[in-house]
């Protein structure tokens, strides 16, 4: 079992940011076309995270025109150049598959407050 953990540690990258379901992310991934290689961006909402360790994947959903497009990314894939977190979403579920049935304003996700609450002082009465 220790050999499996050693192999996983070589695959797992520490340069990727933490994100959860509901966050809007911009995934930069490498695309090979013939002998050329370029970086393509895919921006959307994370609707699912599954797996653990080196097998962790996440699904990003975006609207392309009026059609919803979803793509599954392996988190530690070498084809992912970088991941940017654009917005932190405030959701109460870990799987947001219900967004597939929503259109327009009902598909919006509230933004999570990222300010540090420990630094705010309380009013004394």
Short mmCIF file of C-alpha atoms in Angstrom, two decimals:
data_model
loop_
_atom_site.label_atom_id
_atom_site.label_comp_id
_atom_site.label_asym_id
_atom_site.label_seq_id
_atom_site.Cartn_x
_atom_site.Cartn_y
_atom_site.Cartn_z
CA UNK A 1 0.00 0.00 0.00
CA UNK A 2 2.91 2.36 0.67
CA UNK A 3 4.08 1.95 -2.92
CA UNK A 4 0.72 3.25 -4.15
CA UNK A 5 1.04 6.33 -1.96
CA UNK A 6 4.55 6.99 -3.25
CA UNK A 7 3.35 6.80 -6.85
CA UNK A 8 0.41 9.12 -6.09
CA UNK A 9 2.72 11.69 -4.50
CA UNK A 10 4.74 11.94 -7.70
CA UNK A 11 1.57 12.65 -9.73
CA UNK A 12 -0.16 15.10 -7.36
CA UNK A 13 0.66 18.76 -8.08
CA UNK A 14 0.68 21.47 -5.44
CA UNK A 15 0.51 24.48 -7.80
CA UNK A 16 -3.25 24.16 -8.39
CA UNK A 17 -5.67 26.30 -6.34
CA UNK A 18 -8.40 24.89 -4.11
CA UNK A 19 -11.93 25.12 -5.47
CA UNK A 20 -15.31 23.55 -4.78
CA UNK A 21 -18.62 23.02 -6.53
CA UNK A 22 -20.20 26.35 -7.38
CA UNK A 23 -16.93 28.14 -8.10
CA UNK A 24 -16.39 29.71 -11.51
CA UNK A 25 -13.04 28.56 -12.87
CA UNK A 26 -10.97 29.17 -15.97
CA UNK A 27 -9.10 26.01 -16.98
CA UNK A 28 -6.09 26.44 -19.29
CA UNK A 29 -5.38 23.12 -20.99
CA UNK A 30 -2.99 22.06 -23.71
CA UNK A 31 -4.39 20.94 -27.06
CA UNK A 32 -2.28 19.09 -29.62
CA UNK A 33 -3.20 19.61 -33.25
CA UNK A 34 -0.84 17.62 -35.39
CA UNK A 35 2.65 18.68 -34.36
CA UNK A 36 1.55 22.01 -32.89
CA UNK A 37 0.55 22.54 -29.29
CA UNK A 38 -1.51 25.44 -27.98
CA UNK A 39 -3.31 26.38 -24.79
CA UNK A 40 -7.10 26.64 -24.85
CA UNK A 41 -9.23 28.15 -22.09
CA UNK A 42 -12.49 26.71 -20.78
CA UNK A 43 -14.43 28.89 -18.33
CA UNK A 44 -17.48 27.69 -16.45
CA UNK A 45 -18.99 26.58 -13.15
CA UNK A 46 -17.70 23.51 -11.31
CA UNK A 47 -20.73 21.25 -10.84
CA UNK A 48 -19.05 18.09 -9.56
CA UNK A 49 -15.88 16.81 -7.90
CA UNK A 50 -15.25 13.12 -7.56
CA UNK A 51 -12.48 10.72 -6.67
CA UNK A 52 -9.46 11.30 -4.50
CA UNK A 53 -5.72 11.48 -4.83
CA UNK A 54 -4.37 11.14 -8.34
CA UNK A 55 -7.76 9.98 -9.65
CA UNK A 56 -9.63 13.18 -8.75
CA UNK A 57 -11.78 14.68 -11.52
CA UNK A 58 -14.12 17.65 -11.79
CA UNK A 59 -16.85 18.69 -14.23
CA UNK A 60 -17.06 22.25 -15.56
CA UNK A 61 -20.30 23.47 -17.15
CA UNK A 62 -20.61 26.50 -19.41
CA UNK A 63 -23.22 27.89 -21.75
CA UNK A 64 -22.10 28.09 -25.38
CA UNK A 65 -24.78 30.09 -27.12
CA UNK A 66 -27.96 28.56 -25.75
CA UNK A 67 -26.50 25.08 -25.35
CA UNK A 68 -25.00 23.83 -22.10
CA UNK A 69 -21.59 22.20 -22.52
CA UNK A 70 -19.91 20.10 -19.84
CA UNK A 71 -16.37 18.84 -19.78
CA UNK A 72 -14.69 16.42 -17.39
CA UNK A 73 -11.12 17.28 -16.40
CA UNK A 74 -8.73 15.01 -14.48
CA UNK A 75 -7.35 17.36 -11.82
CA UNK A 76 -3.73 16.23 -12.03
CA UNK A 77 -3.59 15.77 -15.79
CA UNK A 78 -0.37 17.00 -17.41
CA UNK A 79 -2.51 18.61 -20.13
CA UNK A 80 -3.83 21.17 -17.62
CA UNK A 81 -1.50 24.16 -17.68
CA UNK A 82 -3.21 26.12 -14.90
CA UNK A 83 -6.54 26.74 -13.19
CA UNK A 84 -7.77 30.20 -12.21
CA UNK A 85 -10.64 30.67 -9.76
CA UNK A 86 -12.69 33.63 -11.01
CA UNK A 87 -15.52 33.62 -8.43
CA UNK A 88 -16.32 31.67 -5.29
CA UNK A 89 -19.88 30.37 -5.35
CA UNK A 90 -22.16 30.02 -2.34
CA UNK A 91 -24.00 26.70 -2.69
CA UNK A 92 -25.39 24.16 -0.25
CA UNK A 93 -24.75 21.05 -2.33
CA UNK A 94 -21.61 19.25 -3.44
CA UNK A 95 -23.15 18.11 -6.73
CA UNK A 96 -24.90 20.79 -8.78
CA UNK A 97 -26.58 18.62 -11.40
CA UNK A 98 -29.82 20.56 -10.93
CA UNK A 99 -28.22 23.40 -12.92
CA UNK A 100 -28.71 21.30 -16.05
CA UNK A 101 -32.46 21.93 -15.86
CA UNK A 102 -32.19 25.65 -15.08
CA UNK A 103 -32.16 28.47 -17.62
CA UNK A 104 -31.44 32.18 -17.33
CA UNK A 105 -31.49 33.87 -13.94
CA UNK A 106 -32.50 30.73 -12.07
CA UNK A 107 -29.16 29.17 -13.06
CA UNK A 108 -27.19 31.91 -11.29
CA UNK A 109 -25.09 31.14 -8.22
CA UNK A 110 -24.63 33.62 -5.39
CA UNK A 111 -21.10 34.76 -4.72
CA UNK A 112 -19.46 33.66 -1.48
CA UNK A 113 -18.07 36.35 0.81
CA UNK A 114 -14.31 35.79 0.93
CA UNK A 115 -13.48 38.55 3.41
CA UNK A 116 -11.72 37.46 6.56
CA UNK A 117 -14.29 37.57 9.37
CA UNK A 118 -11.74 37.08 12.16
CA UNK A 119 -10.21 40.52 11.55
CA UNK A 120 -13.52 42.36 11.93
CA UNK A 121 -14.01 43.92 15.33
CA UNK A 122 -17.25 43.49 17.24
CA UNK A 123 -19.14 46.52 18.49
CA UNK A 124 -19.03 46.88 22.25
CA UNK A 125 -22.28 47.91 23.94
#
